[in-house]
Tab-separated table of C-alpha atoms in Angstrom:
chain	number	residue	atom	x	y	z
A	1	ARG	CA	90.647	69.513	51.106
A	2	ASN	CA	93.406	70.504	48.677
A	3	LEU	CA	90.828	72.123	46.440
A	4	ILE	CA	89.487	74.139	49.395
A	5	MET	CA	93.003	75.287	50.415
A	6	SER	CA	93.831	76.156	46.815
A	7	GLY	CA	90.667	78.221	46.542
A	8	ALA	CA	91.429	80.021	49.795
A	9	LEU	CA	94.946	80.863	48.637
A	10	THR	CA	93.639	82.101	45.306
A	11	LYS	CA	91.100	84.274	47.093
A	12	ARG	CA	93.809	85.711	49.393
A	13	ASN	CA	96.082	86.434	46.441
A	14	HIS	CA	93.219	88.105	44.632
A	15	CYS	CA	92.461	90.293	47.672
A	16	PHE	CA	96.161	91.168	48.028
A	17	ILE	CA	96.355	92.215	44.369
A	18	ILE	CA	93.250	94.369	44.755
A	19	LYS	CA	94.652	96.068	47.871
A	20	LEU	CA	98.013	96.605	46.173
A	21	ALA	CA	96.291	98.134	43.165
A	22	GLN	CA	94.234	100.404	45.415
A	23	THR	CA	97.364	101.481	47.295
A	24	ASN	CA	99.199	102.222	44.034
A	25	HIS	CA	96.207	104.169	42.778
A	26	LYS	CA	96.110	106.269	45.943
A	27	ALA	CA	99.865	106.897	45.703
A	28	THR	CA	99.495	107.928	42.071
A	29	VAL	CA	96.617	110.257	42.904
A	30	HIS	CA	98.668	111.755	45.757
A	31	VAL	CA	101.668	112.339	43.494
A	32	CYS	CA	99.468	113.909	40.810
A	33	THR	CA	97.839	116.164	43.408
A	34	CYS	CA	101.245	117.248	44.713
A	35	CYS	CA	102.399	117.977	41.150
A	36	GLU	CA	99.291	120.047	40.460
A	37	GLU	CA	99.748	122.009	43.685
A	38	GLY	CA	103.407	122.559	42.843
A	39	ILE	CA	102.562	123.870	39.364
A	40	LYS	CA	99.912	126.181	40.819
A	41	MET	CA	102.445	127.531	43.325
A	42	ILE	CA	105.031	128.149	40.599
A	43	LYS	CA	102.439	130.057	38.569
A	44	LYS	CA	101.626	132.134	41.646
A	45	PHE	CA	105.285	132.936	42.189
A	46	VAL	CA	105.695	134.017	38.549
A	47	ILE	CA	102.699	136.362	38.802
A	48	GLU	CA	103.767	137.707	42.192
A	49	ILE	CA	107.333	138.347	41.054
A	50	GLY	CA	105.889	140.178	38.052
A	51	ILE	CA	103.858	142.374	40.410
A	52	LEU	CA	107.001	143.058	42.456
A	53	TRP	CA	108.782	144.078	39.243
A	54	VAL	CA	106.025	146.623	38.643
A	55	TRP	CA	106.358	147.846	42.226
A	56	PHE	CA	110.110	148.310	41.844
A	57	LEU	CA	109.648	150.213	38.581
A	58	VAL	CA	107.137	152.517	40.293
A	59	TYR	CA	109.631	152.946	43.150
A	60	MET	CA	112.391	154.007	40.726
A	61	VAL	CA	110.035	156.512	39.085
A	62	ILE	CA	109.097	157.988	42.473
A	63	VAL	CA	112.699	158.496	43.623
A	64	THR	CA	113.874	160.009	40.315
A	65	ILE	CA	110.823	161.930	39.087
A	66	ARG	CA	111.729	165.319	40.546
A	67	LYS	CA	115.280	165.971	39.323
A	68	GLY	CA	116.097	162.858	37.368
A	69	PRO	CA	119.369	161.144	38.324
A	70	VAL	CA	120.360	164.066	40.572
A	71	SER	CA	117.443	163.080	42.824
A	72	ALA	CA	119.038	159.658	43.293
A	73	LEU	CA	122.697	160.550	43.834
A	74	TYR	CA	122.736	158.212	46.842
A	75	PHE	CA	122.673	155.307	44.363
A	76	TYR	CA	126.032	156.382	42.948
A	77	PRO	CA	129.492	155.741	44.434
A	78	LYS	CA	130.439	158.171	47.218
A	79	GLU	CA	132.894	160.056	44.998
A	80	VAL	CA	130.108	161.017	42.586
A	81	GLY	CA	127.952	162.375	45.381
A	82	GLU	CA	130.828	164.387	46.858
A	83	LYS	CA	131.650	166.001	43.512
A	84	ALA	CA	127.958	166.784	42.914
A	85	ILE	CA	127.892	168.621	46.233
A	86	SER	CA	131.067	170.545	45.378
A	87	LEU	CA	129.513	171.621	42.050
A	88	GLY	CA	126.349	172.803	43.781
A	89	LEU	CA	124.092	170.231	42.138
A	90	THR	CA	122.750	169.206	45.538
A	91	THR	CA	123.500	169.520	49.245
A	92	ARG	CA	124.552	166.924	51.776
A	93	LYS	CA	121.341	167.544	53.743
A	94	GLU	CA	119.174	167.061	50.649
A	95	MET	CA	120.992	163.852	49.733
A	96	LYS	CA	120.506	162.444	53.236
A	97	SER	CA	116.811	163.317	53.349
A	98	ARG	CA	116.199	161.821	49.893
A	99	LYS	CA	118.152	158.701	50.808
A	100	LEU	CA	116.133	158.298	54.019
A	101	PHE	CA	112.845	158.702	52.144
A	102	ALA	CA	113.920	156.190	49.469
A	103	LEU	CA	115.074	153.690	52.091
A	104	ILE	CA	111.848	153.878	54.118
A	105	LEU	CA	109.718	153.577	50.976
A	106	LEU	CA	111.738	150.578	49.760
A	107	ILE	CA	111.561	148.781	53.117
A	108	LEU	CA	107.804	149.316	53.400
A	109	GLY	CA	107.170	148.105	49.853
A	110	ASP	CA	109.561	145.161	50.116
A	111	PHE	CA	107.876	144.003	53.340
A	112	PHE	CA	104.158	144.688	53.038
A	113	ILE	CA	103.621	143.731	49.394
A	114	PRO	CA	105.247	140.275	49.832
A	115	TYR	CA	103.514	139.968	53.222
A	116	ILE	CA	100.091	140.283	51.580
A	117	MET	CA	101.092	137.834	48.857
A	118	ILE	CA	102.582	135.237	51.172
A	119	THR	CA	100.061	135.315	54.018
A	120	LYS	CA	96.801	136.351	52.346
A	121	VAL	CA	97.138	134.998	48.802
A	122	ASN	CA	99.414	131.974	49.260
A	123	GLY	CA	98.068	131.107	52.717
A	124	ALA	CA	101.447	130.604	54.379
A	125	ASN	CA	101.247	130.152	58.157
A	126	THR	CA	104.516	128.572	59.286
A	127	PHE	CA	108.049	129.873	59.747
A	128	THR	CA	109.392	127.638	56.961
A	129	GLN	CA	106.743	128.805	54.490
A	130	TYR	CA	107.381	132.465	55.331
A	131	PHE	CA	111.126	131.979	54.948
A	132	ILE	CA	111.133	130.046	51.664
A	133	GLN	CA	108.465	132.121	49.930
A	134	TYR	CA	110.011	135.466	50.842
A	135	ALA	CA	113.461	134.293	49.738
A	136	ILE	CA	112.015	133.329	46.331
A	137	LEU	CA	110.045	136.564	45.885
A	138	PHE	CA	112.860	138.831	47.068
A	139	TYR	CA	115.444	137.131	44.856
A	140	GLY	CA	113.067	137.369	41.898
A	141	MET	CA	112.635	141.092	42.520
A	142	GLU	CA	116.403	141.561	42.778
A	143	PHE	CA	116.770	140.024	39.329
A	144	PHE	CA	114.719	142.923	37.954
A	145	ASP	CA	116.926	145.397	39.820
A	146	TRP	CA	120.115	143.771	38.514
A	147	PHE	CA	119.167	143.063	34.889
A	148	PHE	CA	116.676	145.755	33.908
A	149	VAL	CA	117.795	148.614	36.175
A	150	ASP	CA	121.517	148.172	36.904
A	151	THR	CA	122.529	146.534	33.620
A	152	LEU	CA	120.181	147.780	30.885
A	153	TRP	CA	119.031	151.165	32.223
A	154	VAL	CA	121.901	152.420	34.375
A	155	ALA	CA	124.970	150.930	32.706
A	156	LYS	CA	123.887	150.844	29.056
A	157	THR	CA	121.994	154.124	28.592
A	158	ASN	CA	123.042	157.738	29.057
A	159	TRP	CA	120.014	158.678	31.157
A	160	TRP	CA	121.956	158.384	34.424
A	161	ILE	CA	124.970	160.375	33.245
A	162	ILE	CA	125.039	163.726	35.061
A	163	SER	CA	126.526	166.744	33.337
A	164	GLY	CA	129.793	167.780	35.000
A	165	LEU	CA	130.387	164.347	36.525
A	166	GLU	CA	131.343	162.465	33.351
A	167	ASP	CA	134.930	161.966	34.507
A	168	LEU	CA	133.614	159.596	37.204
A	169	ASN	CA	131.529	157.444	34.870
A	170	HIS	CA	134.098	154.653	35.053
A	171	LEU	CA	133.073	154.083	38.680
A	172	TRP	CA	129.544	152.982	37.810
A	173	HIS	CA	128.688	153.218	34.074
A	174	ASP	CA	129.819	149.684	33.210
A	175	PRO	CA	127.709	146.474	33.137
A	176	GLY	CA	130.696	144.488	34.396
A	177	ILE	CA	130.732	146.267	37.738
A	178	LYS	CA	127.680	144.367	38.986
A	179	LYS	CA	127.915	141.198	36.908
A	180	TYR	CA	128.205	139.030	40.042
A	181	LYS	CA	125.472	140.830	41.961
A	182	MET	CA	122.981	137.943	41.758
A	183	LEU	CA	125.494	135.620	43.413
A	184	THR	CA	126.051	138.037	46.287
A	185	MET	CA	122.282	138.455	46.630
A	186	ILE	CA	121.775	134.788	47.540
A	187	PRO	CA	122.973	135.153	51.165
A	188	VAL	CA	121.351	138.596	51.357
A	189	SER	CA	118.011	137.111	50.280
A	190	LEU	CA	118.306	134.381	52.920
A	191	ILE	CA	119.095	136.922	55.654
A	192	PHE	CA	116.150	139.124	54.684
A	193	ALA	CA	113.919	136.035	54.458
A	194	LEU	CA	114.938	135.080	57.993
A	195	ILE	CA	114.080	138.568	59.280
A	196	PHE	CA	110.784	138.504	57.388
A	197	ALA	CA	109.841	135.078	58.788
A	198	LEU	CA	110.631	136.190	62.350
A	199	LEU	CA	108.565	139.355	61.909
A	200	CYS	CA	105.670	137.358	60.466
A	201	MET	CA	105.722	134.940	63.397
A	202	GLY	CA	105.615	137.939	65.741
A	203	LEU	CA	102.718	139.541	63.865
A	204	VAL	CA	100.767	136.276	63.890
A	205	ARG	CA	101.153	136.038	67.658
A	206	ILE	CA	100.115	139.687	68.137
A	207	TRP	CA	97.032	139.338	65.914
């Protein structure tokens, strides 16, 4: 009888060990799968942010191609624009129309390009996914604007200096002016991500 009970207990222990091993194996496989998916998503984000960098570069070319920096006076502090008008370099009406065009183009690009990436490429379909992914992509694009455009191109080259307005260079031609921009862009990115997610939810319901 003792031998029978001992055998039964041994068999139960053996079964328990097998089940435990199977459970651990499944957990390990699940963790590995999650890690692989996470790495794939990070790679996607890197590529997509790179594409958004290209888009922003194309945008800057479009808004400055006609008259160089004079075409984009709306990017400068107000004092620079006012003096440019007084010198006859541009008109208030022209500045407003160019600013409106640039704003509409930027909004369309900043919405529809990430929308295609997030919904069609990444397969996002929930509010949380829309929100998080847009916040990441938008913030990544803003890094290009801050580092490559504002810091390296605008503040450290002479391309943006307009003849006759040099006395106002101290208002904008300095890398230190926007050194904390990326910190201020964190709440901005979250606000835009919230708007984007709400719009996406509305579009999903309409379609």
